[in-house]
């Protein structure tokens, strides 16, 4: 006897329930896994960008402090340094195509000098941005900065800074809030000290 | 109703494809972002490595200047170029620092360097990331005139280059690009194409010739050193507020550079007294060195130059005063025209006061005194020296300073130099007051006793340090320079070229 095909294609109730249960487990796992993946991705991205910001700020300050002639900090924690005008033009933004290095000369005290004046560079926090200002032209070099402190006790041989970055990935994984990252740097005033 | 099995199979395929696409997208995106982050970190790392390479090249240049060893250096004519020199197939070997219109050049493209200082030209590392840093450097005079000692300063330009591991791709950290200026497909200075990304950093250093100091250590002797009681030797630095108080020795800021050296130790005995510094000697082993805080080494082959009287001829000194044996005031002159006195003796006793006064304009003042006989203070007599006065004595016979006999109001040892000339004479310092100054008396036997001691430095034939007296070496003396010979080169300027 030949049975109709539709009778063979049906699922039993038990089959349906088992399938739905299995599918639910799989879908739930996919959703949870997907969310976890997204969170992990966001956390890694946040970490990566924060790490990049911290490296950049640290490297900028170290670069400028090493070649600084003077360093000072005011009550608002603005770090001001001066560097020699090493180039014949465009000292605020020298490029290989628009600036040439000057020859050194002796000043009246017998110290080395380049050019007649100096370039002033200021570092400060503005809202949540960290600013590097060269001769009055400001550039943001990092974001999500929550504090900036310069240790002012010794600005004749080294400059010590601490910069706290707010977390980019803030979803707490535990009962406590996610805290920021504080970067400490201590850079030797190599150029200034060489002239003492 | 019948169902179509073909449609069911198609649905499964679609769902499968969709799932694979979603997963693949996630994977690709993750890998892409991870790759970008790795690229960013790689660029930051190579940027740091490039600076290490440049600084290494500067070190090699300073080592060549300091040691006079120019292995693998070549000399070229003309001004220092901005770009890496191209010496040609038969470059001229350098054998000395460059003169005007020349520069010396070293790069790791030359033969691997095996010079005395054993610094290889290229830095190689191992493991992941970039393993090779190359560098080149030049030395020239930069057109600088000679300094006041008649020595030439030099400009050192050094460039370090480190490859950036990864594809030639701009960092996803957009703000990094202004800072690090990584060359991706072209060298940004030469505009030549490059096979892989690289970071390049250039620094320019001016080095000055340091005068070789007579006072490189606290005590330098030709013969024995004997210490006993509470005598000690240590150091401080009158120019560093962390190592002195108002320029004066402070036991709470004691340093450990009170080095002692003797060329013939003989029967030297430290009697387990404290030496906060190192001991170097030639000859028999120095006894009872338990409390030498630094190293003990032998031999010591340092040269101790003899002293001599000034070569003044008649008329070069003020003859209005021929001796000091009572209360007297002598006024100093300028640095270029110091007042000079040639005295048969200085003999102060009772309540005599010998005053060395500054000139009237209040600037640093200089006076030179040649004593052909003895220099003696006793009782409550003393010599007082204005804070602005710098005095140099040449004494041809015994020197005895007792009690509170010398008041150096500047508190700086460099302001009082006593040269003991000849051999077989004595220096005796006693009493409870600290003498601040330096003795250069290689032919004199020196005795320091009492509780006062010496703040400065000493060169003598022998030394007997006893009682509670100490010798506190002023490290600042080692930078003032005692003669015009070049000791070493040191940074006078440091600048990173960020074009």
XYZ file of C-alpha atoms in Angstrom:
695
model
C 0.000 0.000 0.000
C 1.214 3.438 -0.863
C 0.918 6.147 1.828
C 0.559 9.794 0.940
C 3.848 11.727 1.181
C 2.510 14.444 3.516
C 1.986 11.900 6.189
C 5.724 11.082 6.112
C 6.782 14.797 6.234
C 5.149 15.780 9.490
C 6.963 16.201 12.789
C 5.616 14.795 15.913
C 4.973 17.081 18.873
C 7.918 15.615 20.697
C 10.153 16.259 17.714
C 8.977 19.844 17.517
C 9.535 20.442 21.209
C 12.996 18.966 21.068
C 13.849 20.972 17.999
C 12.609 24.201 19.595
C 14.516 23.475 22.778
C 17.667 22.747 20.823
C 17.230 25.813 18.679
C 16.652 27.967 21.726
C 19.849 26.762 23.276
C 21.765 27.382 20.088
C 20.213 30.798 19.531
C 20.746 31.804 23.132
C 24.362 30.719 22.915
C 24.763 32.667 19.692
C 23.214 35.783 21.183
C 25.249 35.552 24.370
C 28.364 34.752 22.413
C 27.701 37.569 20.007
C 27.176 40.073 22.781
C 30.263 38.848 24.567
C 32.205 39.095 21.342
C 30.988 42.634 20.789
C 31.849 43.606 24.351
C 35.231 42.016 24.041
C 35.774 43.743 20.746
C 34.757 47.088 22.204
C 37.005 46.531 25.214
C 39.970 45.632 23.038
C 39.346 48.626 20.834
C 39.081 50.876 23.860
C 42.236 49.430 25.313
C 44.084 49.756 22.037
C 43.115 53.360 21.496
C 43.782 54.279 25.110
C 47.148 52.607 24.898
C 47.864 54.528 21.718
C 46.853 57.776 23.369
C 49.067 57.087 26.349
C 52.054 56.170 24.213
C 51.580 59.229 22.052
C 51.282 61.646 24.937
C 54.258 60.101 26.669
C 56.325 60.226 23.489
C 55.381 63.815 22.688
C 56.287 65.044 26.153
C 59.518 63.061 26.194
C 60.466 64.343 22.750
C 59.976 67.975 23.702
C 61.324 67.807 27.241
C 64.568 66.183 26.117
C 65.326 69.066 23.789
C 63.915 71.805 26.013
C 65.884 74.825 27.089
C 63.522 75.612 29.967
C 60.512 74.040 31.606
C 57.934 75.517 33.938
C 54.490 74.745 35.235
C 51.842 77.195 36.374
C 49.031 76.903 38.903
C 46.706 75.465 36.268
C 49.110 72.631 35.512
C 50.082 73.997 32.155
C 53.514 72.680 31.272
C 55.416 75.274 29.280
C 58.712 74.500 27.678
C 60.918 76.344 25.263
C 63.038 74.699 22.613
C 65.660 76.219 20.342
C 64.627 77.613 16.995
C 66.660 74.993 15.256
C 65.349 75.728 11.753
C 65.719 78.654 9.427
C 61.910 78.801 8.971
C 58.659 77.163 10.058
C 59.856 76.305 13.529
C 56.267 75.702 14.609
C 55.747 72.956 12.066
C 59.021 72.064 10.389
C 59.007 69.704 7.459
C 61.829 68.425 5.340
C 60.573 70.541 2.491
C 60.140 73.841 4.292
C 62.857 74.102 6.933
C 66.620 73.740 7.078
C 68.763 73.178 10.134
C 70.778 76.143 11.361
C 74.414 75.992 12.392
C 75.005 76.427 16.125
C 76.728 79.482 17.546
C 77.928 80.593 20.967
C 75.805 83.045 22.936
C 77.272 85.724 25.200
C 77.566 83.210 28.056
C 79.455 80.724 25.944
C 76.469 78.381 25.604
C 75.241 76.890 22.347
C 72.309 78.575 20.652
C 70.333 78.130 17.455
C 68.630 81.147 16.005
C 67.773 84.304 17.887
C 64.553 83.255 19.607
C 62.882 80.129 20.887
C 59.774 78.089 20.218
C 57.263 77.788 23.039
C 55.371 74.554 23.510
C 52.565 74.194 26.042
C 50.877 71.031 27.263
C 47.556 71.235 29.031
C 44.210 69.575 29.457
C 41.220 71.234 27.843
C 37.933 69.589 28.755
C 38.674 65.924 28.073
C 41.273 66.627 25.416
C 45.013 66.847 25.882
C 46.525 69.719 23.975
C 49.982 70.343 22.581
C 50.244 73.986 21.626
C 53.181 75.180 19.536
C 53.689 78.933 19.395
C 49.978 79.438 20.063
C 48.671 76.832 17.630
C 46.833 74.124 19.543
C 46.544 70.489 18.467
C 44.700 67.735 20.264
C 47.013 64.806 20.796
C 44.779 62.658 22.997
C 41.208 62.381 24.143
C 39.422 61.082 27.228
C 41.911 62.724 29.558
C 40.519 63.282 33.014
C 43.516 64.868 34.744
C 47.021 66.169 34.074
C 49.543 66.945 36.778
C 53.140 68.122 36.545
C 55.423 67.710 39.502
C 56.955 71.106 39.950
C 59.572 70.359 42.567
C 62.440 69.934 40.150
C 62.228 71.431 36.704
C 65.938 71.965 36.329
C 66.922 68.378 35.647
C 63.741 66.439 34.936
C 60.034 66.816 34.360
C 57.625 64.429 36.039
C 54.035 64.212 34.840
C 51.015 62.111 35.576
C 48.109 61.919 33.165
C 44.927 60.052 33.926
C 42.854 58.754 31.034
C 39.184 58.004 31.441
C 38.245 54.480 30.417
C 36.772 54.161 26.944
C 35.125 50.854 27.792
C 33.050 51.560 30.849
C 30.621 48.657 31.124
C 31.434 47.211 34.507
C 32.060 43.535 34.772
C 31.845 43.593 38.542
C 30.282 45.649 41.291
C 32.976 48.356 41.119
C 33.158 51.047 38.442
C 35.889 50.838 35.819
C 38.680 53.175 36.818
C 40.881 55.238 34.585
C 44.504 54.619 33.716
C 47.169 56.921 35.076
C 50.356 57.326 33.094
C 53.475 58.515 34.891
C 56.445 59.870 33.017
C 59.747 61.291 34.150
C 61.936 62.768 31.458
C 65.454 64.070 31.801
C 65.931 67.635 30.577
C 68.831 66.541 28.457
C 69.387 69.734 26.523
C 68.823 72.088 29.455
C 71.025 70.063 31.780
C 73.814 69.903 29.218
C 73.926 73.694 29.333
C 74.224 73.996 33.119
C -0.836 19.089 0.553
C 2.587 17.952 -0.406
C 5.908 19.560 0.606
C 8.804 20.101 -1.713
C 12.024 18.581 -0.409
C 14.060 20.841 -2.705
C 12.796 23.958 -0.913
C 13.751 22.560 2.478
C 17.305 21.881 1.302
C 17.557 25.426 -0.113
C 16.551 26.923 3.183
C 19.252 25.025 5.007
C 21.840 26.180 2.480
C 20.732 29.785 2.850
C 20.865 29.665 6.605
C 24.260 28.047 6.452
C 25.598 30.608 4.027
C 24.196 33.438 6.101
C 25.750 32.053 9.248
C 29.098 31.538 7.566
C 28.956 35.057 6.160
C 28.223 36.570 9.546
C 30.977 34.569 11.208
C 33.417 35.345 8.414
C 32.593 39.044 8.645
C 33.191 38.958 12.350
C 36.468 37.139 11.887
C 37.669 39.385 9.093
C 36.734 42.518 10.997
C 38.419 41.270 14.125
C 41.530 40.272 12.235
C 41.592 43.575 10.406
C 41.272 45.566 13.607
C 43.838 43.369 15.331
C 46.145 43.833 12.382
C 45.682 47.590 12.527
C 46.432 47.630 16.217
C 49.502 45.471 15.700
C 50.578 47.827 12.934
C 50.165 50.804 15.236
C 52.173 49.172 18.015
C 54.836 48.100 15.549
C 55.203 51.666 14.298
C 55.445 53.017 17.839
C 58.065 50.407 18.709
C 60.203 51.045 15.649
C 60.037 54.770 16.338
C 61.559 54.145 19.747
C 64.143 51.786 18.284
C 65.222 54.436 15.799
C 66.058 56.817 18.648
C 68.076 54.087 20.324
C 70.010 53.680 17.103
C 70.675 57.408 16.790
C 71.841 57.649 20.388
C 74.081 54.657 19.892
C 75.664 56.434 16.952
C 76.243 59.532 19.100
C 77.875 57.323 21.710
C 80.218 55.954 19.076
C 81.145 59.450 18.009
C 81.861 60.560 21.573
C 83.850 57.385 22.161
C 85.948 58.155 19.091
C 86.595 61.686 20.347
C 87.398 60.533 23.869
C 89.673 57.671 22.924
C 91.135 59.075 19.731
C 90.291 55.775 18.069
C 88.854 56.292 14.617
C 88.577 52.734 13.399
C 86.162 52.521 10.451
C 85.622 56.278 10.353
C 86.263 58.085 7.141
C 86.907 61.755 6.539
C 85.209 63.764 3.837
C 85.589 67.255 2.492
C 82.935 69.938 2.655
C 80.023 70.701 4.908
C 77.945 68.055 6.577
C 75.156 67.072 4.181
C 71.571 66.752 5.283
C 71.319 63.340 3.726
C 73.480 60.312 4.263
C 76.902 60.845 2.689
C 78.027 58.732 -0.225
C 81.760 58.248 0.339
C 82.575 56.459 -2.889
C 84.631 53.305 -3.374
C 87.909 54.550 -1.875
C 87.135 56.779 1.079
C 89.870 58.462 3.102
C 90.342 56.866 6.486
C 89.923 59.229 9.429
C 92.660 59.347 12.031
C 91.774 62.435 14.038
C 88.849 64.766 14.733
C 87.836 66.755 11.655
C 89.216 70.174 10.916
C 87.296 72.986 9.308
C 85.592 72.203 6.000
C 85.788 68.501 6.760
C 83.662 66.018 8.562
C 84.120 62.469 9.780
C 81.550 59.860 8.936
C 80.645 56.429 10.252
C 77.888 54.113 9.152
C 77.058 50.502 9.646
C 77.326 49.931 5.928
C 81.075 49.912 6.461
C 83.030 46.978 7.807
C 81.822 45.700 11.127
C 83.524 47.697 13.806
C 85.918 46.145 16.271
C 87.239 49.243 17.948
C 88.432 49.454 21.514
C 85.041 50.342 22.856
C 83.467 47.292 21.232
C 80.280 48.878 20.020
C 78.968 47.249 16.917
C 77.577 49.530 14.286
C 74.206 47.924 13.847
C 72.054 46.842 16.720
C 70.561 43.430 16.231
C 67.938 41.859 18.385
C 66.053 38.599 18.257
C 62.455 37.534 18.393
C 59.319 39.034 16.959
C 59.246 42.478 15.478
C 62.090 44.407 13.906
C 65.499 42.857 14.547
C 67.834 45.350 12.926
C 68.518 49.011 13.602
C 70.948 50.830 11.374
C 72.531 54.202 11.937
C 75.006 56.673 10.541
C 76.676 59.667 12.094
C 78.903 62.590 11.246
C 81.200 64.817 13.267
C 82.191 68.319 12.248
C 83.142 71.594 13.854
C 79.943 73.338 12.692
C 82.038 76.448 12.229
C 82.305 76.929 15.969
C 85.318 78.923 17.162
C 87.671 77.567 19.810
C 86.507 77.933 23.395
C 88.253 79.932 26.090
C 90.638 77.027 26.729
C 91.529 76.908 23.074
C 89.616 73.665 22.544
C 87.314 72.809 19.675
C 83.688 71.818 20.226
C 82.085 69.421 17.760
C 78.690 68.839 16.242
C 77.532 65.227 16.052
C 74.581 64.422 13.829
C 73.243 60.910 14.063
C 70.378 59.146 12.357
C 68.912 55.836 13.435
C 66.579 53.822 11.236
C 64.427 50.893 12.266
C 62.173 48.840 10.033
C 58.495 48.738 10.879
C 57.134 45.237 10.784
C 53.879 44.969 8.890
C 52.348 46.251 5.694
C 52.914 49.817 4.443
C 49.775 51.100 6.075
C 48.972 54.325 7.864
C 48.359 53.825 11.557
C 44.747 53.632 12.697
C 45.881 55.950 15.476
C 45.479 58.956 13.247
C 47.221 61.332 15.621
C 50.312 59.128 15.617
C 51.129 59.999 12.051
C 52.045 63.603 12.876
C 54.369 62.447 15.604
C 56.117 59.432 14.151
C 56.187 60.236 10.455
C 56.772 56.633 9.441
C 58.117 56.191 5.932
C 55.757 53.742 4.227
C 56.715 53.471 0.583
C 59.242 56.295 0.315
C 62.045 57.638 2.474
C 60.569 60.978 3.447
C 63.962 62.714 3.308
C 65.500 61.288 0.164
C 62.200 60.513 -1.604
C 63.721 57.206 -2.625
C 61.383 54.225 -2.619
C 61.858 51.797 0.216
C 61.078 48.113 0.282
C 59.433 48.115 3.688
C 58.148 50.770 6.108
C 60.683 52.361 8.402
C 61.015 54.858 11.220
C 63.904 57.281 11.135
C 65.035 59.740 13.794
C 67.848 62.263 13.754
C 69.479 63.965 16.704
C 72.094 66.681 16.795
C 74.440 66.942 19.716
C 77.095 69.555 20.374
C 79.896 68.218 22.522
C 82.256 70.403 24.466
C 85.796 69.651 25.453
C 85.994 69.355 29.207
C 89.164 70.574 30.795
C 90.987 67.803 32.546
C 90.581 68.372 36.234
C 93.378 68.111 38.743
C 90.799 67.192 41.323
C 89.367 63.967 40.002
C 89.470 62.349 43.434
C 89.564 63.355 47.066
C 93.093 62.317 47.951
C 96.026 61.611 45.657
C 99.316 60.639 47.253
C 102.815 59.620 46.305
C 103.372 57.662 49.459
C 101.605 56.296 52.525
C 98.233 56.998 53.978
C 97.610 56.437 57.662
C 94.250 56.892 59.281
C 93.214 56.412 62.856
C 90.681 57.397 65.480
C 87.465 58.735 64.058
C 89.039 59.995 60.842
C 87.019 59.419 57.728
C 86.937 60.309 54.061
C 83.725 60.924 52.146
C 82.336 63.362 49.589
C 79.658 65.916 48.845
C 78.850 68.240 45.964
C 78.761 71.931 46.718
C 76.743 72.668 43.569
C 73.991 70.133 44.220
C 71.411 70.926 46.914
C 70.665 67.229 47.239
C 74.293 66.558 48.091
C 75.102 69.587 50.240
C 73.388 72.244 52.302
C 73.925 75.775 51.082
C 77.004 74.517 49.294
C 78.555 73.131 52.454
C 79.250 69.576 53.524
C 76.319 68.001 55.337
C 76.832 64.577 56.873
C 73.184 63.698 56.236
C 73.798 64.140 52.501
C 77.074 62.272 52.435
C 78.194 60.880 49.099
C 80.538 57.992 48.419
C 83.017 59.436 45.964
C 85.769 60.254 48.433
C 88.249 58.240 46.407
C 91.819 57.722 47.571
C 94.804 56.784 45.433
C 98.486 56.361 46.096
C 101.287 55.494 43.725
C 103.412 53.849 46.429
C 101.371 52.604 49.340
C 104.375 51.527 51.468
C 103.158 50.876 54.990
C 99.733 52.406 54.573
C 97.179 51.509 57.193
C 93.572 52.625 57.320
C 93.030 51.061 60.745
C 89.472 50.165 59.771
C 88.444 53.783 59.530
C 85.720 54.657 57.084
C 86.421 55.613 53.485
C 83.224 56.423 51.602
C 84.812 55.964 48.246
C 87.235 53.695 46.434
C 90.863 52.950 47.139
C 93.459 52.479 44.422
C 97.114 51.831 45.175
C 100.387 50.575 43.855
C 102.884 48.806 46.089
C 102.213 46.860 49.260
C 98.671 45.999 50.206
C 97.046 48.690 52.302
C 96.237 47.352 55.751
C 92.903 47.246 57.536
C 90.663 48.287 54.720
C 87.527 46.700 56.167
C 85.526 49.875 56.043
C 86.386 51.036 52.569
C 82.895 51.364 51.143
C 83.894 51.391 47.494
C 86.187 49.199 45.482
C 89.826 48.433 46.257
C 92.034 48.101 43.234
C 95.678 47.860 42.322
C 97.804 49.072 40.628
C 97.349 52.811 40.494
C 99.432 54.321 37.745
C 98.157 57.887 37.786
C 100.526 60.736 37.110
C 101.019 63.334 39.828
C 102.494 66.468 38.300
C 104.921 68.395 40.447
C 104.234 71.971 41.413
C 106.394 74.970 40.745
C 106.622 78.589 41.740
C 105.059 81.199 39.486
C 107.290 82.586 36.819
C 106.899 86.189 37.894
C 109.545 88.646 36.992
C 110.374 91.788 38.882
C 107.603 94.306 38.759
C 104.866 91.781 38.319
C 103.855 91.870 41.964
C 102.891 94.514 44.489
C 105.992 95.056 46.568
C 104.309 97.268 49.152
C 103.914 94.246 51.391
C 106.830 91.854 51.754
C 105.630 89.725 54.650
C 102.573 89.209 56.820
C 103.261 88.911 60.513
C 100.511 91.052 61.957
C 97.067 92.363 61.120
C 97.075 93.109 57.406
C 94.522 93.559 54.632
C 95.301 92.749 51.016
C 92.794 93.658 48.341
C 92.163 91.383 45.379
C 92.038 92.455 41.753
C 90.156 91.221 38.729
C 90.379 87.882 37.025
C 92.410 89.271 34.169
C 94.527 91.449 36.429
C 94.790 89.754 39.823
C 96.760 91.460 42.538
C 100.030 89.673 43.266
C 102.194 89.605 46.330
C 105.510 87.930 46.962
C 105.948 87.438 50.686
C 108.861 86.078 52.655
C 106.453 84.541 55.161
C 102.982 84.535 56.618
C 103.250 84.233 60.367
C 100.115 85.028 62.312
C 99.915 84.672 66.071
C 98.021 86.102 69.019
C 94.974 87.883 67.688
C 96.356 88.862 64.289
C 93.885 88.899 61.428
C 95.009 88.630 57.822
C 92.168 89.833 55.581
C 91.797 89.105 51.895
C 89.317 91.721 50.707
C 87.372 91.853 47.477
C 87.813 94.720 45.070
C 85.411 97.562 45.469
C 83.065 96.830 42.562
C 81.711 93.731 44.275
C 82.549 91.309 41.479
C 84.582 88.141 41.836
C 88.088 89.120 42.822
C 91.393 87.364 42.391
C 94.618 87.450 44.312
C 97.825 85.467 44.018
C 100.292 85.137 46.879
C 103.747 83.603 46.645
C 105.207 82.777 50.041
C 108.873 81.927 49.853
C 109.038 80.918 53.509
C 106.577 79.364 55.918
C 102.866 79.938 56.197
C 101.793 79.675 59.821
C 98.796 80.618 61.907
C 98.579 79.909 65.617
C 96.703 80.955 68.713
C 93.528 82.822 67.881
C 94.998 84.422 64.797
C 93.305 83.670 61.531
C 93.025 84.441 57.841
C 89.657 85.688 56.626
C 88.725 85.709 52.978
C 85.865 87.683 51.457
C 83.180 85.514 49.760
C 84.036 87.040 46.384
C 87.748 86.416 46.634
C 89.588 83.614 44.847
C 93.089 83.118 46.131
C 96.004 81.025 44.950
C 99.017 80.507 47.190
C 102.421 79.121 46.328
C 104.232 78.196 49.524
C 107.841 77.073 49.450
C 108.085 75.801 53.017
C 105.983 74.310 55.810
C 102.316 75.161 56.080
C 100.694 75.136 59.519
C 97.085 76.066 60.013
C 95.770 75.562 63.502
C 92.702 76.505 65.455
C 90.044 78.352 63.541
C 92.794 79.626 61.366
C 91.250 80.027 57.947
C 87.833 81.530 57.361
C 86.881 80.984 53.736
C 83.631 82.936 53.733
C 82.500 81.587 50.365
C 82.424 78.085 51.751
C 83.693 76.868 48.392
C 86.888 74.876 48.173
C 87.548 76.092 44.662
C 88.151 79.595 46.017
C 91.268 78.627 47.974
C 94.162 76.828 46.313
C 97.350 76.250 48.216
C 100.231 74.943 46.143
C 103.061 73.469 48.179
C 106.242 73.799 46.152
C 109.295 71.634 46.686
C 109.811 68.471 48.652
C 110.484 67.496 52.261
C 108.073 69.986 53.769
C 104.945 69.597 55.842
C 101.324 70.602 55.870
C 99.750 70.523 59.321
C 96.079 71.233 59.848
C 94.724 70.988 63.339
C 92.120 72.390 65.639
C 88.386 72.274 65.634
C 87.578 74.337 62.564
C 86.992 73.018 59.068
C 89.432 74.216 56.425
C 87.718 74.690 53.079
C 90.105 74.642 50.165
C 92.443 72.454 48.160
C 96.072 71.513 48.648
C 98.268 70.659 45.710
C 101.439 69.735 47.514
C 102.829 66.500 46.079
C 106.126 66.899 47.914
C 104.616 67.625 51.335
C 103.766 65.250 54.169
C 100.285 66.163 55.326
C 98.920 65.777 58.831
C 95.275 66.469 59.563
C 94.175 66.167 63.165
C 91.690 67.572 65.609
C 87.997 67.596 64.921
C 87.937 70.050 62.046
C 89.278 68.469 58.938
C 89.296 69.551 55.342
C 86.490 70.207 52.891
C 87.940 70.101 49.400
C 90.662 67.851 48.061
C 94.279 67.047 48.603
C 97.381 66.056 46.695
C 100.357 65.259 48.888
C 103.297 62.989 49.473
C 101.850 61.231 52.502
C 98.816 61.709 54.708
C 98.201 61.113 58.366
C 94.539 61.607 59.216
C 93.655 61.243 62.852
C 91.408 62.389 65.646
C 87.881 63.127 64.569
C 89.062 64.860 61.449
C 87.627 64.011 58.101
C 88.352 64.925 54.547
C 85.208 65.716 52.628
C 85.890 65.729 48.924
C 83.896 68.326 46.999
C 82.834 66.600 43.769
C 82.224 69.980 42.160
C 85.985 70.430 41.949
C 86.068 67.815 39.217
C 84.175 69.993 36.797
C 85.999 73.259 37.218
C 89.076 72.163 35.381
C 92.616 72.445 36.566
C 94.335 72.808 33.248
C 93.462 73.128 29.613
C 94.115 69.529 28.593
C 91.021 67.798 27.291
C 89.684 65.217 29.671
C 86.548 64.126 27.896
C 83.769 65.424 25.738
C 80.359 66.082 27.206
C 77.013 67.251 25.906
C 76.672 70.994 25.518
C 73.444 70.796 23.543
C 71.004 68.062 22.539
C 68.288 68.453 19.933
C 66.074 66.099 17.991
C 65.373 67.118 14.429
C 61.669 66.384 13.861
C 61.302 67.465 10.286
